[in-house]
PDB file of C-alpha atoms in Angstrom:
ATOM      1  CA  UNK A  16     -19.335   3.178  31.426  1.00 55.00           C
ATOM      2  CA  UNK A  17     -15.788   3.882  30.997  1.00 78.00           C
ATOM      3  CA  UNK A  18     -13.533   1.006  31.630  1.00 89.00           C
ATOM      4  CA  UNK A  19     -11.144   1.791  34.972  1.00 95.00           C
ATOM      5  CA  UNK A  20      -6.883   1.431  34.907  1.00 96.00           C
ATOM      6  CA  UNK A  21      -4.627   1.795  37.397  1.00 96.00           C
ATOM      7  CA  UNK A  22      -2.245   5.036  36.526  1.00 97.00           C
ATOM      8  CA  UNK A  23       1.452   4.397  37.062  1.00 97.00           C
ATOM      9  CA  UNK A  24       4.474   6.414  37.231  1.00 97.00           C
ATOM     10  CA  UNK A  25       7.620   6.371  34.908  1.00 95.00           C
ATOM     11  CA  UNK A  26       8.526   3.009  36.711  1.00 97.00           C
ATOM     12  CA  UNK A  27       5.173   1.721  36.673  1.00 97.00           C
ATOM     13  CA  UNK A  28       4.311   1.662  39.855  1.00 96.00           C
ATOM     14  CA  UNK A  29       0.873   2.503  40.597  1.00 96.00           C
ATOM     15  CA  UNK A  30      -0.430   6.215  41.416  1.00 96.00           C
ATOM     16  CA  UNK A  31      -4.217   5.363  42.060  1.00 96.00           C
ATOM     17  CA  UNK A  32      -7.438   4.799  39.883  1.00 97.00           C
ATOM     18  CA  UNK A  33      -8.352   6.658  36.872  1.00 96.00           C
ATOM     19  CA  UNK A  34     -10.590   6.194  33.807  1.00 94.00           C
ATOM     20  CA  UNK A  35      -9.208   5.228  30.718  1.00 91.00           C
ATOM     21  CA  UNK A  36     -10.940   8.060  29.349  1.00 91.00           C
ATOM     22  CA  UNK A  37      -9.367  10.641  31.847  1.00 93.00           C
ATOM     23  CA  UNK A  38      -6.060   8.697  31.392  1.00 93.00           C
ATOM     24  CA  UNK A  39      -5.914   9.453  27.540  1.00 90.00           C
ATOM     25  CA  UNK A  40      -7.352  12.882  27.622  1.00 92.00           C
ATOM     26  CA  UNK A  41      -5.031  14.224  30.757  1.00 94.00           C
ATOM     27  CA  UNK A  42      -2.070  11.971  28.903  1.00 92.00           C
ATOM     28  CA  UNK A  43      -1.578   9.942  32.118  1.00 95.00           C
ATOM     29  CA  UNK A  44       0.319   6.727  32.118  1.00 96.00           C
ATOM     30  CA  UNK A  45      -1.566   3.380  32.073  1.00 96.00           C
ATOM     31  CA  UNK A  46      -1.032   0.082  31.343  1.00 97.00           C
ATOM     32  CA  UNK A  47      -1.811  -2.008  28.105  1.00 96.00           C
ATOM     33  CA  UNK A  48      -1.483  -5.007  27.332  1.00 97.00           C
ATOM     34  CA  UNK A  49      -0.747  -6.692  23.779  1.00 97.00           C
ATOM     35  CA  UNK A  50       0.348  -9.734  22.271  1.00 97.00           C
ATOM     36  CA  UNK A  51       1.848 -11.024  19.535  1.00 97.00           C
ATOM     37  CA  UNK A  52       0.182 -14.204  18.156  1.00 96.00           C
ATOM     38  CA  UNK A  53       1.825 -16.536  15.856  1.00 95.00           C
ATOM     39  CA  UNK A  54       0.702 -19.915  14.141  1.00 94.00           C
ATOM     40  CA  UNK A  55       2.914 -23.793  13.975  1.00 93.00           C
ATOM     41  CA  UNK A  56       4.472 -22.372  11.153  1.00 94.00           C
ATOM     42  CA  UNK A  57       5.584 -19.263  12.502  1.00 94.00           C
ATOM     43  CA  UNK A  58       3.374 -17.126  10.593  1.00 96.00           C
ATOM     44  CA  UNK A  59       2.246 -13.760  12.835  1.00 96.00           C
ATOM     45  CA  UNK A  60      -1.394 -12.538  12.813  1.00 96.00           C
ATOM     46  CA  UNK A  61      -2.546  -9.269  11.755  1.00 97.00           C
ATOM     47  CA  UNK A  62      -6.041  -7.984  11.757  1.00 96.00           C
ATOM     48  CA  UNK A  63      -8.176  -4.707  10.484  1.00 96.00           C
ATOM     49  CA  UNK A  64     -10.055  -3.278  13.378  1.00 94.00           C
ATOM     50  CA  UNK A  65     -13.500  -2.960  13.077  1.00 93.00           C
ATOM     51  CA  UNK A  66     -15.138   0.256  11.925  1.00 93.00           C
ATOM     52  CA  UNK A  67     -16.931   0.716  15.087  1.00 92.00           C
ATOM     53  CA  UNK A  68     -14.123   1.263  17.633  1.00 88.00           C
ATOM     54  CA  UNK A  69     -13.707   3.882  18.562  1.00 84.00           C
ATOM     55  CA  UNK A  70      -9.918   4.198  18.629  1.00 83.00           C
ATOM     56  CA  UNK A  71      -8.150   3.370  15.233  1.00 90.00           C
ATOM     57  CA  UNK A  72     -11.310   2.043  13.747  1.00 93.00           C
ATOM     58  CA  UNK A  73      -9.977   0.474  10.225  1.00 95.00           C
ATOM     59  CA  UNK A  74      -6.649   0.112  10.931  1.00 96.00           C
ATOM     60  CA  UNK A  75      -4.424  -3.411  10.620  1.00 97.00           C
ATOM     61  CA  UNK A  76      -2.413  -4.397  14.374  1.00 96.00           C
ATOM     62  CA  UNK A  77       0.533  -6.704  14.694  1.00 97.00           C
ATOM     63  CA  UNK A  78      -0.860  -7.592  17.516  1.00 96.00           C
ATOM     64  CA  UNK A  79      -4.343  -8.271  20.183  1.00 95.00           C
ATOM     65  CA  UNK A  80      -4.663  -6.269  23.571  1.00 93.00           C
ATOM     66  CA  UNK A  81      -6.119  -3.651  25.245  1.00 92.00           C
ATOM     67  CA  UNK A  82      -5.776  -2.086  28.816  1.00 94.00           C
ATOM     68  CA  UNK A  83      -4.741  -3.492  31.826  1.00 97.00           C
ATOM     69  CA  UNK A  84      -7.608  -3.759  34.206  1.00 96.00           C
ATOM     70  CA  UNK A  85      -7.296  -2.881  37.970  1.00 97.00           C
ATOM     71  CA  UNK A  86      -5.941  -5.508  40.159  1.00 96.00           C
ATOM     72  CA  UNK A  87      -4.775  -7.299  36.616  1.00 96.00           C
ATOM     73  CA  UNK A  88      -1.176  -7.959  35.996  1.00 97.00           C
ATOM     74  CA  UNK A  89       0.121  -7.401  32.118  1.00 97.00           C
ATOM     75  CA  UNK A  90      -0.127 -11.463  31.817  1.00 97.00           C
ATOM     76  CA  UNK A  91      -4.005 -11.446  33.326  1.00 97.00           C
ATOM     77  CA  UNK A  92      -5.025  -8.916  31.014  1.00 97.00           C
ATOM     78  CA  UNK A  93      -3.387 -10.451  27.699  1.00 97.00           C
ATOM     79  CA  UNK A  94      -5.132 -13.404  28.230  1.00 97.00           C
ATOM     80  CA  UNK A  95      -8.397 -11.477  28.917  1.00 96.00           C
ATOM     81  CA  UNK A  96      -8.008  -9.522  25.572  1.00 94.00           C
ATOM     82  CA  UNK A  97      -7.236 -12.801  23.847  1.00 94.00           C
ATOM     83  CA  UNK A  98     -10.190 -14.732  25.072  1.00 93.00           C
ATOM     84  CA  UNK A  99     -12.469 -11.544  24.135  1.00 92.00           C
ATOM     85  CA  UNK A 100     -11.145 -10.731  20.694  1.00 92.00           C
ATOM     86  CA  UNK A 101     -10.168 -14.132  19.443  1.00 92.00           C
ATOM     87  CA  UNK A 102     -12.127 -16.665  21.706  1.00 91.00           C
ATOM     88  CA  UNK A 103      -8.984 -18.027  22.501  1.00 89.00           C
ATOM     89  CA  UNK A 104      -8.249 -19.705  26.156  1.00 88.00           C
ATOM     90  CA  UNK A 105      -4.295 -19.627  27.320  1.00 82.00           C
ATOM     91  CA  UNK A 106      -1.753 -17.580  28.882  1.00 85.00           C
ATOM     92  CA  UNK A 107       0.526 -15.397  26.834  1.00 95.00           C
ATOM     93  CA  UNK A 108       4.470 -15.183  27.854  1.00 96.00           C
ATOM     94  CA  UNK A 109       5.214 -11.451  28.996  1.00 97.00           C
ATOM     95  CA  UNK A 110       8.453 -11.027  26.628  1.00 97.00           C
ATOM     96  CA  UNK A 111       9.013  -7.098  27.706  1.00 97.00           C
ATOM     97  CA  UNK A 112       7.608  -3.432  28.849  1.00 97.00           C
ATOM     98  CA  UNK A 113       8.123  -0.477  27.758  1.00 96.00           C
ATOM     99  CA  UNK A 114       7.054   2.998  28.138  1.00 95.00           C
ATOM    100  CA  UNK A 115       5.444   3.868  24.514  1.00 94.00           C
ATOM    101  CA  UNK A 116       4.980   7.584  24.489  1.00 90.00           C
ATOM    102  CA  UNK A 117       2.825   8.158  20.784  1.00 82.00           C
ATOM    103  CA  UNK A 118      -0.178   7.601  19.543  1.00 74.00           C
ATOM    104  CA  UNK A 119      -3.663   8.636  21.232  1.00 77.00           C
ATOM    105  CA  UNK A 120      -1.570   9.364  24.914  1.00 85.00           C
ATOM    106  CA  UNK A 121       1.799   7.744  26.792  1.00 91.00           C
ATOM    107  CA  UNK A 122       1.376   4.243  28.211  1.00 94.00           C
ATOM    108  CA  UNK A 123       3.089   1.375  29.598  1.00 97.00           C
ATOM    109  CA  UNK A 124       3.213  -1.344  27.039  1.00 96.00           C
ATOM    110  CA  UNK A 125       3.496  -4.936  27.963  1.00 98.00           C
ATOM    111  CA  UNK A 126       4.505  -7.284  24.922  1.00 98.00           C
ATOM    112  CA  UNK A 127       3.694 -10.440  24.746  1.00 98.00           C
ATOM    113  CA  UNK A 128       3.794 -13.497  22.797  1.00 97.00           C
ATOM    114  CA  UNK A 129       1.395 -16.789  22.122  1.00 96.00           C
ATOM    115  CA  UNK A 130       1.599 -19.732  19.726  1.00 94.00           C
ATOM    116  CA  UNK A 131      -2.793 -19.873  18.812  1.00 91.00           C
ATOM    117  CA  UNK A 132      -4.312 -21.903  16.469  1.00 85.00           C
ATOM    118  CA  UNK A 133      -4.884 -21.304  13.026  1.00 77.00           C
ATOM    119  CA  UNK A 134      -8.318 -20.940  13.469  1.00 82.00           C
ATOM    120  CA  UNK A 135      -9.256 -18.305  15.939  1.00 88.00           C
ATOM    121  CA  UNK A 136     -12.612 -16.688  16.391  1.00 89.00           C
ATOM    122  CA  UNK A 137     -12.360 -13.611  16.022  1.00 92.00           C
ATOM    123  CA  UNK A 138     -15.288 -10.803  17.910  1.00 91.00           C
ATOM    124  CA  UNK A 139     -16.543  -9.508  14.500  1.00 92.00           C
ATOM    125  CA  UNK A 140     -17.602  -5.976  17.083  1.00 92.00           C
ATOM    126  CA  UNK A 141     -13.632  -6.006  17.376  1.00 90.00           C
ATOM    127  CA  UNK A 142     -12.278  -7.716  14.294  1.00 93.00           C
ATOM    128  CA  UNK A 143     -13.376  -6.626  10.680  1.00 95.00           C
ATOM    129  CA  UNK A 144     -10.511  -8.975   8.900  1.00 96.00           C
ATOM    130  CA  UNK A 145      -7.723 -11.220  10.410  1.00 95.00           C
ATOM    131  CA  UNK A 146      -4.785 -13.463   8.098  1.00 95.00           C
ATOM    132  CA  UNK A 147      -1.430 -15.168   9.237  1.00 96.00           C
ATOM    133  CA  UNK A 148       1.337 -13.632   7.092  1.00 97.00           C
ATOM    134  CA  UNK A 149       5.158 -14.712   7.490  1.00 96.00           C
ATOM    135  CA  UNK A 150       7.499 -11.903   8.638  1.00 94.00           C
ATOM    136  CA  UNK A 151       8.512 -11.132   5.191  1.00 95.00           C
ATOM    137  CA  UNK A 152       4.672 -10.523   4.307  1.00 97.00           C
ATOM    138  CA  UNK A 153       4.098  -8.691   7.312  1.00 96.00           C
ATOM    139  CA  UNK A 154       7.762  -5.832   6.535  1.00 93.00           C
ATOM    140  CA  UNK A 155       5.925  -5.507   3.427  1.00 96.00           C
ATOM    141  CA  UNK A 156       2.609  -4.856   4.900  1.00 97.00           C
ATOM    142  CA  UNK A 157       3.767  -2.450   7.290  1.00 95.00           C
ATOM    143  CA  UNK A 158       4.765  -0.495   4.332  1.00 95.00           C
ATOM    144  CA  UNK A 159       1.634  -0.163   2.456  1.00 96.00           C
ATOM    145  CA  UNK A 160      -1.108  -0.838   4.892  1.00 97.00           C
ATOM    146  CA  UNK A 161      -2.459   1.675   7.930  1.00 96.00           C
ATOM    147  CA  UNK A 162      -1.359   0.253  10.948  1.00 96.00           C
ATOM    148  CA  UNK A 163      -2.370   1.315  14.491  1.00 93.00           C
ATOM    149  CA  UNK A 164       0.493   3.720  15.855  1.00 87.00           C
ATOM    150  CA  UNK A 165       1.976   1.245  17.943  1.00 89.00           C
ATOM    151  CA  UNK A 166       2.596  -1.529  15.509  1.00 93.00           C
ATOM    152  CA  UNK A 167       5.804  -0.633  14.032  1.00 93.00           C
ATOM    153  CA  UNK A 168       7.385   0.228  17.209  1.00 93.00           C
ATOM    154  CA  UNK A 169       6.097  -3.057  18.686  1.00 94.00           C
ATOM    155  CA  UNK A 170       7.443  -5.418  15.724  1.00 95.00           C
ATOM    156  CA  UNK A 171      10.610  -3.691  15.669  1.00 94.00           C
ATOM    157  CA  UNK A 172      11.017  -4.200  19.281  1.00 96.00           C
ATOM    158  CA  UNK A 173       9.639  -8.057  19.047  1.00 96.00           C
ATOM    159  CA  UNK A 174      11.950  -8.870  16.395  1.00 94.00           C
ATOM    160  CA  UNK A 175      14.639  -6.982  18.230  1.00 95.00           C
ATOM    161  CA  UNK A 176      13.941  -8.996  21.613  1.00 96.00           C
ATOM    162  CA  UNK A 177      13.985 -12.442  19.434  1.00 92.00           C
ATOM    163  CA  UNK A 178      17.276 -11.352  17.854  1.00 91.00           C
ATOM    164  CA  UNK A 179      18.435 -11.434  21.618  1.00 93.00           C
ATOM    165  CA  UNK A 180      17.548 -14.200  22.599  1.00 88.00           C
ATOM    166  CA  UNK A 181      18.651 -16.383  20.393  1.00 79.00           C
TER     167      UNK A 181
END
């Protein structure tokens, strides 16, 4: 069964009930949820998706998330994806949305960020490889690995939004 999301409008306000499915076939805006997880030391995580998903299967993220559930807000569903891809418990700090309009259809991203453990658990049905690489590593790796659509405009925008604030 295809998971259900709540389609929103260009302010995100929500339009009704759809199926992701329907969603990214008719290009309708959802919500997603993803977060940025770094270590003590600072050091981000980046993982290979497994082989068996069925969207971007093989290709390294910047970050863990998925869809926004119905009913869920952005922080309720980071902390769902977190829990199911890494096994790890906590609630991620919503840093920013924005409307993302590439990749597989247009959605409503909301970015977050968590300090996790160094060692997570990864769902091996969601996570073929995982490693902690400093934000040096990680410009680098954005360069010569295949990453999701979404990661470079989500790092960019992270690193942006920490620039801000401090």
């Amino acid at each position: 069964m295809d998971e259900l999301v709540e389609r929103v409008d260009g302010q995100d306000r929500v339009l009704g009930v759809v199926s992701r499915r329907e969603a990214v076939r008719e290009g309708w805006l959802h919500r997603v949820a993803v977060t940025v997880c770094r270590d003590a030391r600072g050091r981000i995580l980046v993982h290979r998706r497994s082989e068996q998903l069925s969207r971007f299967p093989g290709l390294y993220e910047v970050v863990v998330g998925g869809a926004v559930d119905v009913g869920e807000s952005y922080e309720q569903a980071a902390a769902r994806e977190l829990a199911e891809e890494l096994g790890i418990r906590g609630l991620p700090r919503l840093l920013f949305t924005f409307l993302y309009r590439s990749g597989l259809s247009p959605h409503w991203l909301g970015v977050h960020e968590a300090v996790v453990p160094d060692a997570v658990v990864p769902d091996p049905d969601e996570v073929a490889w995982h490693g902690w690489l400093t934000e040096p590593e990680l410009h680098s790796a954005l360069s010569e690995w295949r990453f999701t659509p979404d990661s470079h405009d989500v790092f960019n925008r992270y690193l942006a939004f920490r620039t801000a604030q401090s």
